[in-house]
Short mmCIF file of C-alpha atoms and ligand atoms in Angstrom, two decimals:
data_model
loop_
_atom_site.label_atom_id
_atom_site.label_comp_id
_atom_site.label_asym_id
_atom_site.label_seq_id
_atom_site.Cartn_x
_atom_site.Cartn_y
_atom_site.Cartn_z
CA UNK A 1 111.58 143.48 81.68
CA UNK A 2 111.87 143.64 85.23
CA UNK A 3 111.20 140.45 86.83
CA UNK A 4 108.79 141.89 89.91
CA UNK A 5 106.69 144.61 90.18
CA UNK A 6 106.35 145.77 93.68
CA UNK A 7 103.82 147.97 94.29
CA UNK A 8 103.96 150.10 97.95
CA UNK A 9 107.25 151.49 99.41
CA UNK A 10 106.52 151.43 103.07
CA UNK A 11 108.18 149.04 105.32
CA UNK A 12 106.89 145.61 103.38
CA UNK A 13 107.23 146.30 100.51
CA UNK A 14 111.20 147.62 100.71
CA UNK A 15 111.57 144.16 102.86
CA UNK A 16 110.11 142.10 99.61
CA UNK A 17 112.25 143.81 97.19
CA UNK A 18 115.34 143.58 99.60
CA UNK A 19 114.56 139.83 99.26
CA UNK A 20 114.15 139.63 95.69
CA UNK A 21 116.94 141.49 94.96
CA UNK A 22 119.41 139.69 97.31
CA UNK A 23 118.63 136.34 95.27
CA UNK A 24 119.26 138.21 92.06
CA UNK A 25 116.04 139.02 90.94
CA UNK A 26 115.41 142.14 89.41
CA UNK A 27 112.55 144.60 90.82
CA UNK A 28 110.44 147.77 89.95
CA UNK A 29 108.95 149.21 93.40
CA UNK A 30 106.56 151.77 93.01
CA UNK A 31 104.75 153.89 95.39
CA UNK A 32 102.42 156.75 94.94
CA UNK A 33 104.17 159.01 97.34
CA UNK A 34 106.56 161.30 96.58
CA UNK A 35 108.80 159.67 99.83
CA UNK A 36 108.85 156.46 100.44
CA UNK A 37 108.14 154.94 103.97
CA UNK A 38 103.97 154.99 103.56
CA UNK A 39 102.45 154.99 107.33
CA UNK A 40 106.14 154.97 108.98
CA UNK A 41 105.61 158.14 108.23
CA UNK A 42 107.04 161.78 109.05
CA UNK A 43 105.48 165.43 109.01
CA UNK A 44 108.08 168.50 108.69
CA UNK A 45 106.71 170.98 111.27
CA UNK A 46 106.08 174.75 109.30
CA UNK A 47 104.55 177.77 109.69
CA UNK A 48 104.00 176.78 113.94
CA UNK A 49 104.89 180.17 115.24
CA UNK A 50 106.90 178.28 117.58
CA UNK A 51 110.64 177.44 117.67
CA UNK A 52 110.17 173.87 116.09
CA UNK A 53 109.68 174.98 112.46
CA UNK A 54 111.84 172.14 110.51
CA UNK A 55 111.71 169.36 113.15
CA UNK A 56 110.16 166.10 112.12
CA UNK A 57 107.30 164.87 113.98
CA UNK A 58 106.48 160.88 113.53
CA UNK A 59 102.66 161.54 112.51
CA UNK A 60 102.02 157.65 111.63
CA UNK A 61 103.30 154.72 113.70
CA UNK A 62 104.07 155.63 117.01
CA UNK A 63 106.98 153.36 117.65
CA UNK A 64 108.16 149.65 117.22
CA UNK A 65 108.40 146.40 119.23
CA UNK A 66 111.21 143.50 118.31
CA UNK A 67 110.88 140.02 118.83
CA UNK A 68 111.23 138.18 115.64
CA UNK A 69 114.95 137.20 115.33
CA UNK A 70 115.55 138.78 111.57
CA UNK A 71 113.84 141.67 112.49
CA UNK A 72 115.72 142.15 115.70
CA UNK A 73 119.04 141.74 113.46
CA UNK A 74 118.19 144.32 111.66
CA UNK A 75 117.04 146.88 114.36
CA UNK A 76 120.39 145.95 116.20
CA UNK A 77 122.27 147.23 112.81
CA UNK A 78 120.16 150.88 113.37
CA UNK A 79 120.87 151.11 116.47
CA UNK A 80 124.76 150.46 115.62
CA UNK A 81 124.45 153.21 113.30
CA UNK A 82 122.07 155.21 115.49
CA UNK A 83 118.92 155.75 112.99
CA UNK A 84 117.23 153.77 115.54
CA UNK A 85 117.51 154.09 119.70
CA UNK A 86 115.45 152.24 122.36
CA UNK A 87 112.83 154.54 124.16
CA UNK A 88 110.80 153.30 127.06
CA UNK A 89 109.58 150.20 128.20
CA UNK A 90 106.73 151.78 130.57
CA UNK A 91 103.36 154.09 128.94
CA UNK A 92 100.74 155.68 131.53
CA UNK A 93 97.86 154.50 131.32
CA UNK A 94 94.89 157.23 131.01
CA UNK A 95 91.24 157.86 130.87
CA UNK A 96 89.32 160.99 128.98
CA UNK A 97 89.75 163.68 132.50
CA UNK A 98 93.22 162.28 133.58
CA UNK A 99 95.99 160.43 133.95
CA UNK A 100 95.70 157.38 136.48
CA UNK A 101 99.23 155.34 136.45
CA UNK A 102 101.54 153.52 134.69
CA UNK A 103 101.87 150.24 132.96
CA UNK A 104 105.24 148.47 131.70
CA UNK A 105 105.36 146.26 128.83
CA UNK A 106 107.85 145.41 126.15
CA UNK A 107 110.37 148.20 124.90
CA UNK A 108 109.88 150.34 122.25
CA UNK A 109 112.03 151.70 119.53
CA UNK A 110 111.85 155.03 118.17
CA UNK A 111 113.79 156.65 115.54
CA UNK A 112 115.72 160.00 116.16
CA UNK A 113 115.39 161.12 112.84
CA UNK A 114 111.74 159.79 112.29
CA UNK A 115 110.55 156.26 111.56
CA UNK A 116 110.54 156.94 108.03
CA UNK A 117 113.91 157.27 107.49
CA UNK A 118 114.25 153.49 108.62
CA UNK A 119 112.58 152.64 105.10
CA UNK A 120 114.53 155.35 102.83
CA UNK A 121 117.75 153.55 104.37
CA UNK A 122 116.79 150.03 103.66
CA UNK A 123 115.60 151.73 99.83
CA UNK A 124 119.09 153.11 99.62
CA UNK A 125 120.93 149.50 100.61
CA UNK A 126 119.06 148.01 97.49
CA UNK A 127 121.44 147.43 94.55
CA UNK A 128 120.71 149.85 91.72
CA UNK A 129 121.66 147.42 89.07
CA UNK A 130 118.64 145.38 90.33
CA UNK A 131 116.09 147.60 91.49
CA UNK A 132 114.58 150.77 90.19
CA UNK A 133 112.54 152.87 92.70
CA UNK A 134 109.66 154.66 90.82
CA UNK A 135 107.57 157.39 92.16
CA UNK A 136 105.36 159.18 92.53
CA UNK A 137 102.89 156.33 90.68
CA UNK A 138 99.81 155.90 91.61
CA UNK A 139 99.31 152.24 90.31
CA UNK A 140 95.77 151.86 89.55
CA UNK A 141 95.57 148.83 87.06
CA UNK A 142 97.46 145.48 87.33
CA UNK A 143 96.68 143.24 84.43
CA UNK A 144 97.55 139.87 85.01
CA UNK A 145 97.63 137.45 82.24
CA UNK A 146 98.80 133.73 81.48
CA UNK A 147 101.90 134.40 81.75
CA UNK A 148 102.76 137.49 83.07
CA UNK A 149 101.40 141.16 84.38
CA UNK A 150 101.34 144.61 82.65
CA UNK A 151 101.56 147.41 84.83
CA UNK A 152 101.98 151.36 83.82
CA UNK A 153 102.86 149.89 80.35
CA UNK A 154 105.59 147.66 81.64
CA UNK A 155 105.68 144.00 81.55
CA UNK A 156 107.00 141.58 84.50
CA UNK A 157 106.55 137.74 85.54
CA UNK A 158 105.24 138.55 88.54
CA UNK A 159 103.94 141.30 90.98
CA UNK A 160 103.83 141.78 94.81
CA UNK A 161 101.46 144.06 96.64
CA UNK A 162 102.49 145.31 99.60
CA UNK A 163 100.19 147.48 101.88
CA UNK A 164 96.56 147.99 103.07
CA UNK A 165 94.21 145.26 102.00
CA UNK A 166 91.45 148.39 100.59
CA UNK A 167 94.36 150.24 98.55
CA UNK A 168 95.97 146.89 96.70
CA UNK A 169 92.46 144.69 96.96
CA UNK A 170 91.60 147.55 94.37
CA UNK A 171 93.90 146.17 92.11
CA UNK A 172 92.67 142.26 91.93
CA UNK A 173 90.24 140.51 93.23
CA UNK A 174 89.98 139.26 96.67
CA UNK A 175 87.68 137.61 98.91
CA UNK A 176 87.72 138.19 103.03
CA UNK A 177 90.00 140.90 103.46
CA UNK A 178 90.16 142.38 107.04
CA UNK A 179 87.97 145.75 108.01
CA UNK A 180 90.45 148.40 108.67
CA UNK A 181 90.07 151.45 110.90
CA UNK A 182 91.00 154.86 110.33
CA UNK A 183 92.67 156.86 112.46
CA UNK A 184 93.55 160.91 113.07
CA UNK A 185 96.53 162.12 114.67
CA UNK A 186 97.23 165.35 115.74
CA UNK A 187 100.11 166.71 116.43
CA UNK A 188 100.27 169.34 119.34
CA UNK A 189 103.16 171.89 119.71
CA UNK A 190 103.34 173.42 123.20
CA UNK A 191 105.57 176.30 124.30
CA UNK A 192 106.88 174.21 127.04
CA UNK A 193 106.30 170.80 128.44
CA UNK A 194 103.08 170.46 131.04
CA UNK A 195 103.41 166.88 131.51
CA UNK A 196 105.39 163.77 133.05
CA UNK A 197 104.85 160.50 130.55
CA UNK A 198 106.69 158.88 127.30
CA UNK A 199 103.01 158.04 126.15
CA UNK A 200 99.72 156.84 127.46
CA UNK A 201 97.39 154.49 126.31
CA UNK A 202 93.93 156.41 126.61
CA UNK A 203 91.28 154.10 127.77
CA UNK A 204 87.67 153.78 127.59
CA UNK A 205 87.83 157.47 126.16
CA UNK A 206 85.47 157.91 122.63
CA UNK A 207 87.69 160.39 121.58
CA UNK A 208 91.80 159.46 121.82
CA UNK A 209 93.08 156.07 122.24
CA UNK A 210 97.17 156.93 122.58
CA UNK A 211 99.33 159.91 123.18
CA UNK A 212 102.80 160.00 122.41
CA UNK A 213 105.61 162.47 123.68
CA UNK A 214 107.72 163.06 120.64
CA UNK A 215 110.15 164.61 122.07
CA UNK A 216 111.18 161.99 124.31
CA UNK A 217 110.82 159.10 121.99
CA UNK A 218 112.88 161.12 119.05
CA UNK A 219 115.48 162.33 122.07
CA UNK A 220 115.11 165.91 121.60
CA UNK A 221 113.11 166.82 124.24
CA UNK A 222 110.74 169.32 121.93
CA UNK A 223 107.30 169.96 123.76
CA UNK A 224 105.70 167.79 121.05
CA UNK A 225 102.64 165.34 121.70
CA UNK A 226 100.91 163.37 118.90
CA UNK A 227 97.65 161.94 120.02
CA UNK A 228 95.76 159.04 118.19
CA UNK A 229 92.14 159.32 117.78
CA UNK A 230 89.80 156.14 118.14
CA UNK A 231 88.59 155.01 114.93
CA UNK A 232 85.26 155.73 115.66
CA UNK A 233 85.74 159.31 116.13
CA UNK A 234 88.05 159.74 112.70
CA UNK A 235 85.12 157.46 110.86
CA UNK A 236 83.47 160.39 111.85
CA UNK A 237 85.38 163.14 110.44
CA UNK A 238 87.37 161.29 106.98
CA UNK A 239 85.72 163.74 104.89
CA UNK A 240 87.36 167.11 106.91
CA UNK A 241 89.86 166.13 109.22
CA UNK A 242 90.32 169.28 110.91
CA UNK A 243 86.76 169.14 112.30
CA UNK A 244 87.98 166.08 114.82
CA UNK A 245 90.49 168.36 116.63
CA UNK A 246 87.93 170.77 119.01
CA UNK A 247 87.14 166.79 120.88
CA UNK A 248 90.80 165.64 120.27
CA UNK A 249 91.88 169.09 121.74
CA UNK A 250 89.81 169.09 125.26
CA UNK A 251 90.65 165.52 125.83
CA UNK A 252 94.58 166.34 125.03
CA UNK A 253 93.97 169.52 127.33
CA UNK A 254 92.72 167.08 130.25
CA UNK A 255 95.71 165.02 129.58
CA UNK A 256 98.97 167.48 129.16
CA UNK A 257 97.24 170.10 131.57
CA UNK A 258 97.38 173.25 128.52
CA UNK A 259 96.29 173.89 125.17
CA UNK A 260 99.51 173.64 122.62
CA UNK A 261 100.87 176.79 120.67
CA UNK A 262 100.26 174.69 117.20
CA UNK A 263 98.31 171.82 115.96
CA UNK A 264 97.61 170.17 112.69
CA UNK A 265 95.58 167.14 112.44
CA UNK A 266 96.59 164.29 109.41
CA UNK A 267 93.77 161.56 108.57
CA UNK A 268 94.98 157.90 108.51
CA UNK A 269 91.92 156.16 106.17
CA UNK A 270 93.52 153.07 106.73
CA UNK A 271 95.46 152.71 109.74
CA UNK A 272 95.66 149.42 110.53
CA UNK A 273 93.56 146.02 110.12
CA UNK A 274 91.08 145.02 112.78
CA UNK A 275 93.03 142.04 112.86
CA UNK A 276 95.74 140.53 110.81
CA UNK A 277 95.62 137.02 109.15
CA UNK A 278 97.87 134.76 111.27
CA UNK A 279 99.68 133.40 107.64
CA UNK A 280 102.97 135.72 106.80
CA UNK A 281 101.30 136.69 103.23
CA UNK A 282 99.68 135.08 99.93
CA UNK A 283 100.72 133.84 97.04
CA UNK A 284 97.76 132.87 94.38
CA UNK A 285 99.38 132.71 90.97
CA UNK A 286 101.57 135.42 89.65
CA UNK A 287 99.84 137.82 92.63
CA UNK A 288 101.31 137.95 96.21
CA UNK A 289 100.22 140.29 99.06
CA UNK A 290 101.96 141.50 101.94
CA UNK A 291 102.09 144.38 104.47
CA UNK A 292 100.56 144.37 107.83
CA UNK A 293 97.51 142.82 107.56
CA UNK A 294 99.09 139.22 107.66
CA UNK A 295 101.71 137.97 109.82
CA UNK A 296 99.72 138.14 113.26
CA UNK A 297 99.80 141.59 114.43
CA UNK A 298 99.03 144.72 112.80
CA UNK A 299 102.60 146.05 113.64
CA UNK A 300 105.79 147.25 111.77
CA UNK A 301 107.50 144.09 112.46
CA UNK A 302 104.76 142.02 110.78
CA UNK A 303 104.86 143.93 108.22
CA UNK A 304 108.87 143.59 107.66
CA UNK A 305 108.31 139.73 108.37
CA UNK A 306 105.45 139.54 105.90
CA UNK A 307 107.34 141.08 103.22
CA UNK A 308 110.63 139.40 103.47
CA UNK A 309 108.61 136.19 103.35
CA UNK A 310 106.86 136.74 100.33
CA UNK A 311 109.67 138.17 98.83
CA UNK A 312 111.53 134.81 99.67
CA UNK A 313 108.43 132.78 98.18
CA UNK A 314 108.72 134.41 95.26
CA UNK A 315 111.81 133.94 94.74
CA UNK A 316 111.33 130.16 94.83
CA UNK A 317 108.50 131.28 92.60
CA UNK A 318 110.59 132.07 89.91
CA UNK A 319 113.82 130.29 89.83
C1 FAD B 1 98.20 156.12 113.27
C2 FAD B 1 99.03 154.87 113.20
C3 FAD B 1 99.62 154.36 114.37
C4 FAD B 1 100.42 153.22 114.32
N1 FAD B 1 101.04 152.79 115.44
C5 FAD B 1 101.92 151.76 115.39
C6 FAD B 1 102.68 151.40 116.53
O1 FAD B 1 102.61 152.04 117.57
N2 FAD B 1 103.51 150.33 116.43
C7 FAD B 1 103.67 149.62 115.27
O2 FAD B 1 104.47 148.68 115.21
N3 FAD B 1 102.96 149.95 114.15
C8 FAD B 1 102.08 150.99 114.21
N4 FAD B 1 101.37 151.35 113.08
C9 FAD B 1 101.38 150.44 111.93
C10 FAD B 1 102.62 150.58 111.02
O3 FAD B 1 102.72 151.90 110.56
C11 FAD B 1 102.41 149.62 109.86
O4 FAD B 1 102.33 148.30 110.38
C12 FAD B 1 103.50 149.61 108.78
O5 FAD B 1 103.99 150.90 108.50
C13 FAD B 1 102.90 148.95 107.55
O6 FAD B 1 103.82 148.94 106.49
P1 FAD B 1 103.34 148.44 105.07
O7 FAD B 1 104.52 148.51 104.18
O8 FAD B 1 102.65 147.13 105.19
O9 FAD B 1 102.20 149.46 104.60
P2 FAD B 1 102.32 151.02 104.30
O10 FAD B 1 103.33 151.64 105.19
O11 FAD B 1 100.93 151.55 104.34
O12 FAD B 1 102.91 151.09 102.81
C14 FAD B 1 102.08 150.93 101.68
C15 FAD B 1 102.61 151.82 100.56
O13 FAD B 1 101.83 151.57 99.40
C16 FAD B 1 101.65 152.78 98.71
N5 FAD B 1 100.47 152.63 97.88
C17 FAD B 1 99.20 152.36 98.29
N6 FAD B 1 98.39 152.26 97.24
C18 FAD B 1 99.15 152.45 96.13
C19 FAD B 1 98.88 152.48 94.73
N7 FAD B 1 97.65 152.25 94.23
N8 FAD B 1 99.91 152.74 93.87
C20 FAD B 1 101.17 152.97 94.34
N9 FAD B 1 101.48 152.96 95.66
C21 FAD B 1 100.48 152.69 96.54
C22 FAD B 1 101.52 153.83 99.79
O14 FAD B 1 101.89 155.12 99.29
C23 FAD B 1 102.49 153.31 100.86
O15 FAD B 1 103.76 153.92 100.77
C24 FAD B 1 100.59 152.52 113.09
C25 FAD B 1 100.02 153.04 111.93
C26 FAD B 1 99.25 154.21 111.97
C27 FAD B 1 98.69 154.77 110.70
#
C-alpha cells in the first residue's frame, strides 16, 4: 500500500509528490492524460500544410512569472540546464481594431521545448522506488473511510488532489469552491511573420483577451501566434469549439495584419479560478487539495507553491 494517492499530474500535483517522496513517503500519482503536465500543456502541430508540422506549440499557459524563493530555485536549475529561458519583460497592450503601445511588467519565462516538459522533468527526478506514475486513469471515485481511502481498488492512508476545484470537488465534498472560467485558444500558423510584439494583452475586446508570439517566447522564431479568448466568448462555444474561431479569427486579423495559413482551436473548460483562496491548500482529514486555485494567484507558481506545501503538511500528517 502506497502511502499517498495523488491524483492530477500537472505542475501541483508533481510538486506534492516531489515532497512526499523526498521525506520518504511513498506515492501513487495518477492523471487521466496520457502525458503528464495537465494545462502546462503542449500541442504537436500536424497536418498544417505549412513548414511547422512537428513543432510544439504551448496551447495552455502562456508563460511564467518567479518570485517565490523555492520556486525561483528551481526555475534557476532549468535555466542551468536550458528547459527553461527568460523571454520578455514588456507585452503590447491592444484593443479589438489594433495595437496601441506597450506596457512592461515583470519577466516572463518560457520554455524552448514547451512548458510541459517542465513537469515530465520534475516526474522523471522522482525516485522510482517511491513513486509510481499511473496513467491514463481517469479517477472518478475516492472512498474515504476511518482510516484510510480506496481508490481504483487500491488502498492508501491518505490522498491529495491536485487541480481544478470542478474536476477534484467531484470527488468529495466541498463547500465554496471558486467559479472558474473557460477559455479557447487558438493557435494561428502564418506563412511569415506580419507583426512586431512578444504578446499583447487585448483589452476591453469581447472576443480575445491575450495573444502570444510563440515563436519568440519558445526562441525559434516560427510565425506562430496563440490567442486567448475571454471567457465569455468560450462559455459560449464549450459545446463546439471550432465555432469560436470566425470572431477569434477577425480580431487576430486586426491584430497580426493577415489571416494565418493554419489554425486549430483547443477548449480550456477550466482555465483558471476567478480568484484563488489566499491559504497555500487544505487539509480536512485524510483529504488535501492543491493546484492553482489556492495560494493567491491563479498562476503556475501558485500552483508549484501550493503543492509543495501540502505535500510538506502531509508529510507531518503522517509521520
Ligand atoms: C489558457 C490558459 C492560460 C494560462 N496562462 C497562464 C499564464 O500566462 N501564466 C501562468 O502562470 N499560468 C497560466 N495558466 C495557469 C497554469 O496553467 C496553471 O496555474 C497550472 O498549470 C495549474 O497546475 P495544476 O497542477 O494546479 O493543475 P492542472 O495543470 O490542471 O493539472 C491537473 C491534472 O489533473 C488531472 N485530472 C483532472 N481530473 C482528473 C481525474 N478525475 N482523474 C485523474 N486525473 C485528473 C488532469 O489531467 C491534469 O493533468 C493558464 C492556463 C490556461 C488554461
Amino acid at each position: 500500500m502506497a502511502d499517498v494517492a495523488v491524483v492530477g499530474g500537472g505542475i501541483s500535483g508533481i510538486a506534492c509528490a516531489t515532497a512526499l517522496a523526498d521525506a520518504g513517503l511513498t506515492v501513487d500519482v495518477l492523471d487521466r492524460g496520457h502525458r503528464l503536465g495537465g494545462r502546462l500543456a503542449t500541442q504537436t502541430l500536424r497536418d498544417t500544410g505549412t513548414a511547422y508540422d512537428g513543432r510544439v506549440v504551448d496551447v495552455g499557459a502562456s508563460y511564467f512569472t518567479v518570485d517565490d524563493a523555492g520556486f525561483g530555485e528551481l526555475v534557476g536549475d532549468w535555466i542551468d540546464r536550458g528547459l527553461v529561458r527568460p523571454w520578455t519583460d514588456t507585452f503590447h497592450i491592444a484593443d479589438g481594431a489594433g495595437v496601441l503601445g506597450t506596457k512592461s511588467g515583470p519577466l516572463r519565462y518560457a520554455a524552448p521545448r514547451g512548458l510541459r516538459t517542465l513537469v515530465e522533468d520534475l516526474a522523471t527526478q522522482l525516485p522510482s522506488d517511491l513513486v509510481e506514475i499511473r496513467h491514463p486513469i481517469d479517477v472518478t471515485r475516492v472512498d474515504i473511510g476511518d482510516k484510510g481511502v480506496r481508490i481504483a481498488d487500491r488502498d492508501y492512508r491518505a490522498v491529495a488532489l491536485c487541480g481544478p476545484d470542478p474536476q477534484m470537488d467531484a470527488l468529495v465534498t466541498v463547500d465554496h469552491a471558486p467559479m472558474w472560467e473557460p477559455v479557447m485558444a487558438l493557435v494561428a500558423v502564418y506563412d511569415e511573420r506580419t507583426w512586431d510584439f512578444d504578446g499583447a494583452f487585448v483589452n476591453d475586446d469581447p472576443v480575445l483577451s491575450f495573444l502570444a508570439d510563440d515563436g519568440s517566447r519558445r526562441g525559434d522564431g516560427a510565425p506562430v501566434l496563440v490567442a486567448h479568448s475571454t471567457p465569455v466568448l468560450a462559455a459560449g462555444h464549450l459545446a463546439e469549439p471550432v465555432t469560436a474561431a470566425p470572431a477569434m479569427l477577425a480580431v487576430l486579423r486586426n491584430l497580426s495584419g493577415a489571416m494565418p495559413a493554419w489554425f486549430s482551436v483547443k477548449r480550456w473548460t477550466y482555465a483558471r479560478p476567478a480568484h484563488a483562496r489566499p491559504e497555500p491548500f487544505a487539509l480536512e482529514g485524510l483529504v488535501g487539495r492543491a493546484g492553482d486555485g489556492w495560494a493567491g494567484q491563479p498562476r503556475t507558481q501558485s500552483a508549484w507553491v501550493s503543492g509543495d506545501a501540502l505535500g510538506r503538511a502531509m508529510t507531518e500528517m503522517l509521520r
